[in-house]
Coordinates of C-alpha atoms and ligand atoms in Angstrom, one line a residue:
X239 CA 100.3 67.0 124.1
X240 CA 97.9 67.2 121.1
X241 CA 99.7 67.9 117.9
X242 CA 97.2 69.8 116.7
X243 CA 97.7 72.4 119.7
X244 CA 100.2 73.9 117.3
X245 CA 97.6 75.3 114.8
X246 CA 96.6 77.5 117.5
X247 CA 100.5 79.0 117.6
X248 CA 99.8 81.6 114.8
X249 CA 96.9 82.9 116.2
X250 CA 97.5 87.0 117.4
X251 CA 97.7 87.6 120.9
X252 CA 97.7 84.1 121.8
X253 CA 100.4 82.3 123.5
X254 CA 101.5 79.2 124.5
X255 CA 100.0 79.4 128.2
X256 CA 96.4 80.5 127.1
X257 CA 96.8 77.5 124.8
X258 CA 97.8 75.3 127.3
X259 CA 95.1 76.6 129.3
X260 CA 91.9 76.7 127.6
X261 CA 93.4 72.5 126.4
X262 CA 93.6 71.7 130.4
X263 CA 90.4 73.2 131.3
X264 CA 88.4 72.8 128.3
X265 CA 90.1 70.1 126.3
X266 CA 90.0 72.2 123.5
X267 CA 92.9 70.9 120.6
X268 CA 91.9 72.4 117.9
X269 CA 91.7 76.1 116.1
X270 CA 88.1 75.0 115.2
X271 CA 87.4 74.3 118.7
X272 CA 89.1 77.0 119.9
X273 CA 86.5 79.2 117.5
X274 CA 83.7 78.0 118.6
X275 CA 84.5 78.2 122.4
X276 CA 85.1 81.8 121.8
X277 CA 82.0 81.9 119.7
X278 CA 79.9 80.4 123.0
X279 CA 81.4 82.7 124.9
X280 CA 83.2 79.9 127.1
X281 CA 86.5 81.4 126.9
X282 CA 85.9 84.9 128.8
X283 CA 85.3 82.7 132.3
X284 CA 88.3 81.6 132.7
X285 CA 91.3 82.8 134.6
X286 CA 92.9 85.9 133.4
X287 CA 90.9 86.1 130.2
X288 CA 87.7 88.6 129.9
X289 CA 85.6 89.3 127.2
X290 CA 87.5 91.8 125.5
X291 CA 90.7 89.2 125.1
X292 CA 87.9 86.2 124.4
X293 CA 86.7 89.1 121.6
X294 CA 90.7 89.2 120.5
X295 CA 91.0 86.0 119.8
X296 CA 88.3 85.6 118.0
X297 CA 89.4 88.2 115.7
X298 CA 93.0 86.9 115.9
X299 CA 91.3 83.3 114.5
X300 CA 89.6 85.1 111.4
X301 CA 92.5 87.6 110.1
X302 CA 94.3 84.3 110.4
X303 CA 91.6 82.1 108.3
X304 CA 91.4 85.3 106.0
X305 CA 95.2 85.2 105.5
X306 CA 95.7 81.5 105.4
X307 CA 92.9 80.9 103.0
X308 CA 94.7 82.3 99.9
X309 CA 98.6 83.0 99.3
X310 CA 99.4 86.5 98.2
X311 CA 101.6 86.3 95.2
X312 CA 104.4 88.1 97.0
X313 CA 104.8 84.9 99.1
X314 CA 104.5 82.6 96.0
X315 CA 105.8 83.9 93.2
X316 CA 109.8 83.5 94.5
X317 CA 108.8 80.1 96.1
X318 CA 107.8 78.9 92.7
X319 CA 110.5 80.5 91.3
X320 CA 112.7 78.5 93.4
X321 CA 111.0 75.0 92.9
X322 CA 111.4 75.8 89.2
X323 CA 114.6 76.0 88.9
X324 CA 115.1 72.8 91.0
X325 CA 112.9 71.2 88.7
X326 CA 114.6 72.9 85.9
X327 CA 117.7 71.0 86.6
X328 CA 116.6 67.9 87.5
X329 CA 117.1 64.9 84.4
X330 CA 114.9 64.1 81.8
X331 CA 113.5 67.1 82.6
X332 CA 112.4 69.3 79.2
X333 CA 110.4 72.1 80.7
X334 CA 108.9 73.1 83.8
X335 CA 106.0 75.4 84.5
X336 CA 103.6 76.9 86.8
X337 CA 100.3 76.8 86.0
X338 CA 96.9 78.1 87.6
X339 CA 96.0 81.3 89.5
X340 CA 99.8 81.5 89.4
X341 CA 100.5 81.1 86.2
X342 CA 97.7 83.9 85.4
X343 CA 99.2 86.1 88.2
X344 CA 95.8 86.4 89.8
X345 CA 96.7 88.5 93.4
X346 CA 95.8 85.5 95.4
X347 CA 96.0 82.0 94.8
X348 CA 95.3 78.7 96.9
X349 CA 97.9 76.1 96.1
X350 CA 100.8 76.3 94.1
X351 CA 100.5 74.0 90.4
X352 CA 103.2 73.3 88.8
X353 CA 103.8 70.8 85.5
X354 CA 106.9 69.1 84.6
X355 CA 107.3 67.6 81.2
X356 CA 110.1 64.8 81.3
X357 CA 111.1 61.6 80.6
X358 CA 111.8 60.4 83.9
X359 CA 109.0 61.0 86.4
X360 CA 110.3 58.8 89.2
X361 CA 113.5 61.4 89.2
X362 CA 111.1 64.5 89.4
X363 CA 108.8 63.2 92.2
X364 CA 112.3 61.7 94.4
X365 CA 113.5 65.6 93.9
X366 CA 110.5 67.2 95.0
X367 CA 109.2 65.7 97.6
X368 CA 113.0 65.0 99.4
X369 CA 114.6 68.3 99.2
X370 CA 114.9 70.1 102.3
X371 CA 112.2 72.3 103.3
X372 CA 109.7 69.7 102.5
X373 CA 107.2 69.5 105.9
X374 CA 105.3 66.6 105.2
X375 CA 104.3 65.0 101.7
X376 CA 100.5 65.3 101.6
X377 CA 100.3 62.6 98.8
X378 CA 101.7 61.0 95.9
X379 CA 102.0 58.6 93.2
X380 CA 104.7 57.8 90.2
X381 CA 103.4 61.3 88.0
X382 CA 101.7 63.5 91.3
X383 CA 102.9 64.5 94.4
X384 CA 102.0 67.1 96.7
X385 CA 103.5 68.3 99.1
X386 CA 103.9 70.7 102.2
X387 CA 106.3 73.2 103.1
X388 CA 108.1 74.5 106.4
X389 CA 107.1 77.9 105.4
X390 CA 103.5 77.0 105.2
X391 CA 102.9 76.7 101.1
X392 CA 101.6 73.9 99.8
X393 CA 102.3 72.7 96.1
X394 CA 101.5 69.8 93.5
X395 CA 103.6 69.0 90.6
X396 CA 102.5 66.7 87.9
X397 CA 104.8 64.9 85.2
X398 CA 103.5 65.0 81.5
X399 CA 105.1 63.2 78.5
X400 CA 106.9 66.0 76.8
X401 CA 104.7 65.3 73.5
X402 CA 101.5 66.3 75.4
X403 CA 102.8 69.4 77.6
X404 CA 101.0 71.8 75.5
X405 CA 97.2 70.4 76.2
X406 CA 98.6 69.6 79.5
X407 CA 99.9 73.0 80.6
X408 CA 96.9 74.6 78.8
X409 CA 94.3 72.8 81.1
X410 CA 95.9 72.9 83.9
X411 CA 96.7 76.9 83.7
X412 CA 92.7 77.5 82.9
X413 CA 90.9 79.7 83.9
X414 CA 88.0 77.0 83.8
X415 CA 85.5 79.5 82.2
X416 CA 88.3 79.8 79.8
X417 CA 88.8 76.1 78.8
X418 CA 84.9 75.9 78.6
X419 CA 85.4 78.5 75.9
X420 CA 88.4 76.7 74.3
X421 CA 86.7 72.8 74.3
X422 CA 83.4 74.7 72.8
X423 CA 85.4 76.5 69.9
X424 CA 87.0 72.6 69.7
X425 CA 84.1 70.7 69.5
X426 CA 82.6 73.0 66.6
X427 CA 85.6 71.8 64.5
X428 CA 85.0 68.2 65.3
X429 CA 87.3 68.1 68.3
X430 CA 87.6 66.9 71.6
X431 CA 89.9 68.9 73.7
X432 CA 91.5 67.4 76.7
X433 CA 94.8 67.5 79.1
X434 CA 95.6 64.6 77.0
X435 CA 94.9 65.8 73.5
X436 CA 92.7 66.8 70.5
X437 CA 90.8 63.7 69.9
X438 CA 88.3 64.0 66.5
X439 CA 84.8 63.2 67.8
X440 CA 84.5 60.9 64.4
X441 CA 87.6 58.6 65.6
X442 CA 90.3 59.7 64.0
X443 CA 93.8 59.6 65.4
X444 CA 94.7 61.7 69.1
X445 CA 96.8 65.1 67.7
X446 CA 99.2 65.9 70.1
X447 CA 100.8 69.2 71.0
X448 CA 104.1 69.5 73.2
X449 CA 103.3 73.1 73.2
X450 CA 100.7 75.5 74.1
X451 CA 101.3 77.6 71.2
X452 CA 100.2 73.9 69.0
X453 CA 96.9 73.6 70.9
X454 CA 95.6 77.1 69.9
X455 CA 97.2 77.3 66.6
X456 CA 95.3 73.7 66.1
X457 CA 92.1 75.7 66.9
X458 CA 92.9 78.2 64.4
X459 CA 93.9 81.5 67.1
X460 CA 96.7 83.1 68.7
X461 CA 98.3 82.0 71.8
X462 CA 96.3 83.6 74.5
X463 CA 98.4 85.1 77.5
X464 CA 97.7 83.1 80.5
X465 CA 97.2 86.6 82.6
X466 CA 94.1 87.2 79.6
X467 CA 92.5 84.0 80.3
X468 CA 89.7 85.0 82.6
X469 CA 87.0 84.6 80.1
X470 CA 86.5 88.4 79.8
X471 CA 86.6 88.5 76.1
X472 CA 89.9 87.0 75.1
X473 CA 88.0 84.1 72.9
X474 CA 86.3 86.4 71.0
X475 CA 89.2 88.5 70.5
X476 CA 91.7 85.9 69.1
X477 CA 88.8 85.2 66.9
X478 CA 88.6 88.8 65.6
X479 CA 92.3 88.8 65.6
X480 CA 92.4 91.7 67.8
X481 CA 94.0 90.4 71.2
X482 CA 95.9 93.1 72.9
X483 CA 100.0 93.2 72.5
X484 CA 100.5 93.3 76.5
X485 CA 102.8 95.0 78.0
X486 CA 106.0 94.2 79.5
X487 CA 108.5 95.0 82.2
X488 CA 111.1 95.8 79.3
X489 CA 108.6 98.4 77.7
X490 CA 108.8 100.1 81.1
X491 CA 112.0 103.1 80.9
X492 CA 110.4 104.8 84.1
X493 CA 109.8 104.6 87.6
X494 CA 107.7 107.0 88.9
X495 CA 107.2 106.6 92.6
X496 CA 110.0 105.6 95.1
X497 CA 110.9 107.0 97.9
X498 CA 114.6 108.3 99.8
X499 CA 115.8 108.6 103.2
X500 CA 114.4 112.2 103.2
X501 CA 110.8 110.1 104.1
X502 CA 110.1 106.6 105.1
X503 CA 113.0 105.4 102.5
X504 CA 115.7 103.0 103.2
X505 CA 118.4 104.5 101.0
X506 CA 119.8 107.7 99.7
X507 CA 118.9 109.2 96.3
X508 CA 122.4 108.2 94.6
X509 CA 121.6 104.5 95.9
X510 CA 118.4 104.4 94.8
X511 CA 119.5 105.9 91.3
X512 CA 122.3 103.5 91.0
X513 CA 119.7 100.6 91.8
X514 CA 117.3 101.7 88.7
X515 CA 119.9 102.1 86.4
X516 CA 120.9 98.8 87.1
X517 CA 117.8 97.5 86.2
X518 CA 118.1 99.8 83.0
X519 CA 115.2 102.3 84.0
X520 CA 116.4 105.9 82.0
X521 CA 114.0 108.2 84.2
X522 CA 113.0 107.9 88.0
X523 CA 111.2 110.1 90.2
X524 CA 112.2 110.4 93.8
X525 CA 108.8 110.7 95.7
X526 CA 108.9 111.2 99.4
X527 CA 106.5 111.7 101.8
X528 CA 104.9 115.2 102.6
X529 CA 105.1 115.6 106.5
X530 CA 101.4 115.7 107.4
X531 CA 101.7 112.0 107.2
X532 CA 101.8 111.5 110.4
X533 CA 103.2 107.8 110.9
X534 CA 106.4 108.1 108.6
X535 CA 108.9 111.2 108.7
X536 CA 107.8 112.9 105.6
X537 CA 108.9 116.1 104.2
X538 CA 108.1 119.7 104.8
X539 CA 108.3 122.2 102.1
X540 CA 111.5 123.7 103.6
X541 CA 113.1 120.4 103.4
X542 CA 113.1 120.4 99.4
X543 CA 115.6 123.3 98.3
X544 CA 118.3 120.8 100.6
X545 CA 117.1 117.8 98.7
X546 CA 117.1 119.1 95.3
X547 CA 121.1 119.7 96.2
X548 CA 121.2 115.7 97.2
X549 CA 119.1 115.2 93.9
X550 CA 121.2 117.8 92.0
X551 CA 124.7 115.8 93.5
X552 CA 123.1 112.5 92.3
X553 CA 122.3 113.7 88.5
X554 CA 126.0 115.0 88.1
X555 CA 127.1 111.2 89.4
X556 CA 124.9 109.5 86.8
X557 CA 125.4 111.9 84.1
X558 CA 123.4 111.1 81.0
X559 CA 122.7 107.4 81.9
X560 CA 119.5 108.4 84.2
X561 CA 117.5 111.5 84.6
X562 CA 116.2 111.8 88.1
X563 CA 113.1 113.8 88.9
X564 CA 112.3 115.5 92.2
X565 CA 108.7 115.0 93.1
X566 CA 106.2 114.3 96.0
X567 CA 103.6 112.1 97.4
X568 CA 101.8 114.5 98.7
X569 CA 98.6 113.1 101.1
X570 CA 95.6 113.9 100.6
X571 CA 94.7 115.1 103.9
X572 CA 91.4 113.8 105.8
X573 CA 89.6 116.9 105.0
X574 CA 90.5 116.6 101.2
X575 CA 93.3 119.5 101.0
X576 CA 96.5 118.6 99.8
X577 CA 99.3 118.7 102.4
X578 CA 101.1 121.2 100.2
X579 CA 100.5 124.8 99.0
X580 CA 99.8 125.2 95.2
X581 CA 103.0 126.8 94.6
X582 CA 105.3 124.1 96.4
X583 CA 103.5 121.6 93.8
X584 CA 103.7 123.7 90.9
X585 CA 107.8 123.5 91.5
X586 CA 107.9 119.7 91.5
X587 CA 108.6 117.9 88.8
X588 CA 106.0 115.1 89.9
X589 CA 103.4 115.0 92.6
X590 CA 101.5 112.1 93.1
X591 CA 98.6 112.5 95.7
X592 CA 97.6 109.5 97.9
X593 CA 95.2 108.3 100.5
X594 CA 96.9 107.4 103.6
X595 CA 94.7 108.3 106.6
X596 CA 91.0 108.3 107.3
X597 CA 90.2 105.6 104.8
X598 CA 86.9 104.4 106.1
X599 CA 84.8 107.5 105.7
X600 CA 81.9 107.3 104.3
X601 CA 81.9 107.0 100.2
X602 CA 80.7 110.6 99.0
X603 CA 83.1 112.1 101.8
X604 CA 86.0 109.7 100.8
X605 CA 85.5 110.5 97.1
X606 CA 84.7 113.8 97.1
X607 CA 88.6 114.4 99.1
X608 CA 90.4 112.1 95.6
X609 CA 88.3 114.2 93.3
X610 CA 90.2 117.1 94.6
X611 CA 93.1 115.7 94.3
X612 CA 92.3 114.6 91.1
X613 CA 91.4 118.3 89.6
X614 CA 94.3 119.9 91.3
X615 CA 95.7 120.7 88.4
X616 CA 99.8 120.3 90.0
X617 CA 98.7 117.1 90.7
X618 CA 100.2 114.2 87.9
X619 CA 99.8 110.8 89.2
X620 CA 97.0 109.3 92.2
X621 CA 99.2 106.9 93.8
X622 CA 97.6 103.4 94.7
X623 CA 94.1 105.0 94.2
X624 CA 92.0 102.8 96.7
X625 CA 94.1 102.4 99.6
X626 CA 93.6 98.9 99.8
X627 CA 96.2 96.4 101.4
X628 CA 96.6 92.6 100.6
X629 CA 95.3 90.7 102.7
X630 CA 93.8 92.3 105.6
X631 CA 92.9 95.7 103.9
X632 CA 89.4 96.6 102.0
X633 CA 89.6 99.3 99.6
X634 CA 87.9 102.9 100.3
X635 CA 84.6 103.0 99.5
X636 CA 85.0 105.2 96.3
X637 CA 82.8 106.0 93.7
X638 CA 84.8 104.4 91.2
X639 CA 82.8 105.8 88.0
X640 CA 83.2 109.3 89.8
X641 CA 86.6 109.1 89.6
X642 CA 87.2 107.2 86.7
X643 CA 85.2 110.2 85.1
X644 CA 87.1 113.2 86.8
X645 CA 90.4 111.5 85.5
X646 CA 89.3 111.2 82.3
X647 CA 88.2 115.2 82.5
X648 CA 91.5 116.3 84.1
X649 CA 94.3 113.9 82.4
X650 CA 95.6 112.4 85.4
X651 CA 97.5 109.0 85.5
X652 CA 96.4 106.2 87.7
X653 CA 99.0 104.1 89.0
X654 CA 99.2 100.5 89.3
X655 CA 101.1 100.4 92.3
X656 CA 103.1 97.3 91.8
X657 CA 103.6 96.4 95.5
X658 CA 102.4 92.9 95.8
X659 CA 100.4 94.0 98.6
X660 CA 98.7 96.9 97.3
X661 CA 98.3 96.1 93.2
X662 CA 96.5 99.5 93.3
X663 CA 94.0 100.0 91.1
X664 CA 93.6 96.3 90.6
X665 CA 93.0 94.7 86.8
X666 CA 89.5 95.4 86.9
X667 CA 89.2 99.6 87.5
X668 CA 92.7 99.1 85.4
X669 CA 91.0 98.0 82.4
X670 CA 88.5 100.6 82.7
X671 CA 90.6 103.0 83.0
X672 CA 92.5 102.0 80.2
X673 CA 88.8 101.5 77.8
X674 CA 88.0 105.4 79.0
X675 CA 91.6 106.3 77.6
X676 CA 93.2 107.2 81.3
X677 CA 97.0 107.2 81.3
X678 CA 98.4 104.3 83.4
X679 CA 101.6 104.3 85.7
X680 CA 103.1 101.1 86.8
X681 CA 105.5 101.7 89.9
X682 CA 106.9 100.2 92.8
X683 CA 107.4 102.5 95.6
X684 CA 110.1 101.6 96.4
X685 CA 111.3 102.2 99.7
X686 CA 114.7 100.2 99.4
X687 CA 116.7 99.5 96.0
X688 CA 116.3 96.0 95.9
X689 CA 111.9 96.8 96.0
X690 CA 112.4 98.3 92.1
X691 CA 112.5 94.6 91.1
X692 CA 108.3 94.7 92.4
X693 CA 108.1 96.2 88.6
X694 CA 106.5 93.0 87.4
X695 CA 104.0 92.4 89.8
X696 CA 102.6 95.4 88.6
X697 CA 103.4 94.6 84.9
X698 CA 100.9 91.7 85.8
X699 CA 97.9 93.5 86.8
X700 CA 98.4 95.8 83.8
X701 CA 98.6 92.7 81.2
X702 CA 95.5 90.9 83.2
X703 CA 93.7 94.2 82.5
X704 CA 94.8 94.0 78.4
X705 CA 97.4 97.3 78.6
X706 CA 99.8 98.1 76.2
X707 CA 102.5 99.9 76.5
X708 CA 101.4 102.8 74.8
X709 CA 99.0 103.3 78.0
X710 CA 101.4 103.5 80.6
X711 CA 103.6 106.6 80.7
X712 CA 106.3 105.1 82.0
X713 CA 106.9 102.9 78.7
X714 CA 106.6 106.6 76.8
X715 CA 110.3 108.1 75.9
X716 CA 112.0 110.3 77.5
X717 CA 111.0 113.0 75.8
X718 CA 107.1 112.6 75.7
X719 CA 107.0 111.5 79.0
X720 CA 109.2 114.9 80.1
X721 CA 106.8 116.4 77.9
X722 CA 103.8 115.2 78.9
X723 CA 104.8 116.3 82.9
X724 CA 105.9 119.4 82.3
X725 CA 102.7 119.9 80.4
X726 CA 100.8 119.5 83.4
Ligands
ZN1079 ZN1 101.6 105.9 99.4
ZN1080 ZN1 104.8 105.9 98.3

């Protein structure tokens, strides 16, 4: 049996006897094959298959490419995390980074990069490429190897003197538009910036650095965040002294969105209380479901005087420690109505309006139903404003700059939904939103305690889009942020 066969395994609603078959009949062995068979219109002959399942396999192949051609970073981020600290520990070793899309916490990436600076590559390449859930190693030599992994993720890990990490790390993070910037800014001081070092174009001796701060203070700037390093004005910038003081998960005292067992959640108010506080949030907002959302079990309006009691039960427990909030998620229903009454939002401490359903209508249709959302004046917060999904999700067709406007007008917050598979609004209509003076929310909606640690992943898209933590309500105190909701 052809080895490659097994590509074909992933494939949706393909098993192993339509694979077996369209190899015995067709000797096709490969996914590529496979594709273009389909694509000929070969397969829909054959026994038991038709044109509607040639048609789903087709399909099956290309959410499959789609998905396989870039890694979300829900999937890589605790891999790397993992090879790290098995790096980490490994001797000679002196530090150990990721570097790339990763290390810029771009949404997708292709392979994982990661540098190692130690003074004994042959033990950092033996550790890498033997440990356990190794697949196959792709390639290697005494400072590179890459490598494959059971779970499908590929990785490359090079081995840098410790003395030249910092040119090393900073070339290999990028973006490349970014080090095009950096060796132009070098060159018009007389240097030649490479992985290796700062080499004087005149001839005078290599400057190394062992760290990235070394290599831009040698240029005269501020360290540049890796997540700022997209070439979208950072240079210029650190020039002016005026990069951005990001913000971070510990700026964030809030979580705004989560959800109980009184919706879709996983765990009861106290739990999920108990969970933040853990994590050192002060304020949460438990924000279930309204009922009209068909899919999950949501919430009528009769359901929330026996919740606030759960809610009420919890506070007592935690005392002073947390505040909790009792809010909604209300949906924006398809013919742009929110599933609630006025007066049911007006008792809420937070509502937060989403998109769930009928997200491909057309753009004025789809907009005009979040502008209504948006100038509901009960409404605080537009929960992952596009609807989009990483991977296999597009965004709604909205008129961004219309809504960007009308939340300007009304003083709504935006979230950055922190799920690594929505990072909803994305760094881009973040960073507009931020430059038109929108407030920003950065939460996980949750639907289990451990999902409050997602925090990050949306700290990420806020720091690729230059926020600070004066932007994002959750980072406010107590006080302004109670003040600011009750205000609304
Ligand atoms: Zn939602
Ligand atoms: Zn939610």
């Amino acid at each position: 049996v052809p080895m490659t066969l097994a590509d074909m395994i992933p494939v949706p609603d393909l098993g192993p006897k339509k694979i077996k078959l369209f190899w015995q009949t067709l000797g096709i062995t490969t996914l590529a094959g496979l594709q273009e068979a389909a694509r000929a219109g070969q397969l829909r002959a054959l026994p038991g298959m038709g044109e509607k399942s040639e048609a789903k396999i087709l399909a099956g192949i290309e959410s499959l490419s789609r998905r396989t051609g870039r890694t979300p970073l829900e999937k890589a981020w605790p891999f790397a995390e993992e090879q790290l600290a098995l790096l980490r520990g490994v001797k000679g070793v002196v530090a150990a980074e990721v570097a790339g899309s990763l290390r810029r916490m771009r949404e997708t990436l292709g392979d994982v990069d990661i540098l190692v600076a130690a003074t004994l590559p042959e033990l950092v390449m033996a550790a890498f490429t033997t440990q356990g859930a190794v697949a196959r190693v792709l390639g290697g030599g005494p400072i590179k190897s890459s490598v494959e992994f059971t779970n499908g993720m590929r990785a490359q890990v090079w081995v840098h003197p410790p003395e030249k990490f910092g040119t090393a790390l900073q070339y290999a993070t990028g973006s490349k538009d970014h080090n095009v910037r950096m060796r132009e800014l070098a060159l018009k001081q007389g240097l030649s910036l490479s992985e290796h070092a700062l080499t004087p174009v005149d001839g005078g001796a290599e400057i190394l650095c062992a760290t990235e701060e070394e290599v831009y203070a040698r240029l005269g700037i501020p360290w540049v965040a890796p997540e700022l390093r997209e070439d979208r004005g950072e240079m210029a910038a650190a020039l002016a002294g005026t990069l951005p003081r990001l913000v971070t998960v510990n700026d964030l005292h809030a979580d705004l969105h989560m959800h109980s067992t009184w919706s879709d959640g996983k765990a009861t108010i106290l739990e999920m209380a108990q969970a933040a506080r853990a994590r050192g949030l002060r304020v949460i907002a438990i924000t279930d479901h309204s009922h009209s959302l068909g899919i999950v079990q949501g919430m009528k309006p009769e359901d929330l005087a026996a919740r606030q009691m759960e809610i009420d039960a919890a506070q007592a427990e935690m005392g002073d420690s947390l505040r909790i909030l009792s809010g909604v998620e209300v949906e924006i229903k398809a013919d742009g109505t929110l599933d609630y009454p006025d007066e049911v939002l007006a008792g809420l401490d937070v509502v937060i309006a989403s998109l769930h359903v009928s997200l491909r209508q057309p753009r004025e249709q789809i907009t005009e139903r979040l502008l209504n959302a948006i100038r509901n004046p009960h409404v605080d917060i537009i929960g992952h404003p596009t609807g989009r999904q990483i991977p296999d999700r597009d965004p709604a067709d909205l008129d961004m700059d219309a809504v960007l406007a009308a939340a300007k007008e009304s003083g709504v917050a935006l979230e950055i939904n922190a799920n690594p598979r929505r990072l909803d609004l994305n760094d881009v209509y973040a960073r507009r939103a931020k430059e038109l003076g929108i407030p920003l929310t950065i939460n996980t909606d949750a639907h289990a305690p451990d999902q409050l640690a997602l925090l990050h992943f949306g700290v990420a898209v806020a720091r690729r889009a230059w926020v600070e933590a004066g932007e994002v309500v959750n980072a406010w105190d107590s006080e302004k942020l109670l003040g600011w909701l009750k205000a609304r």
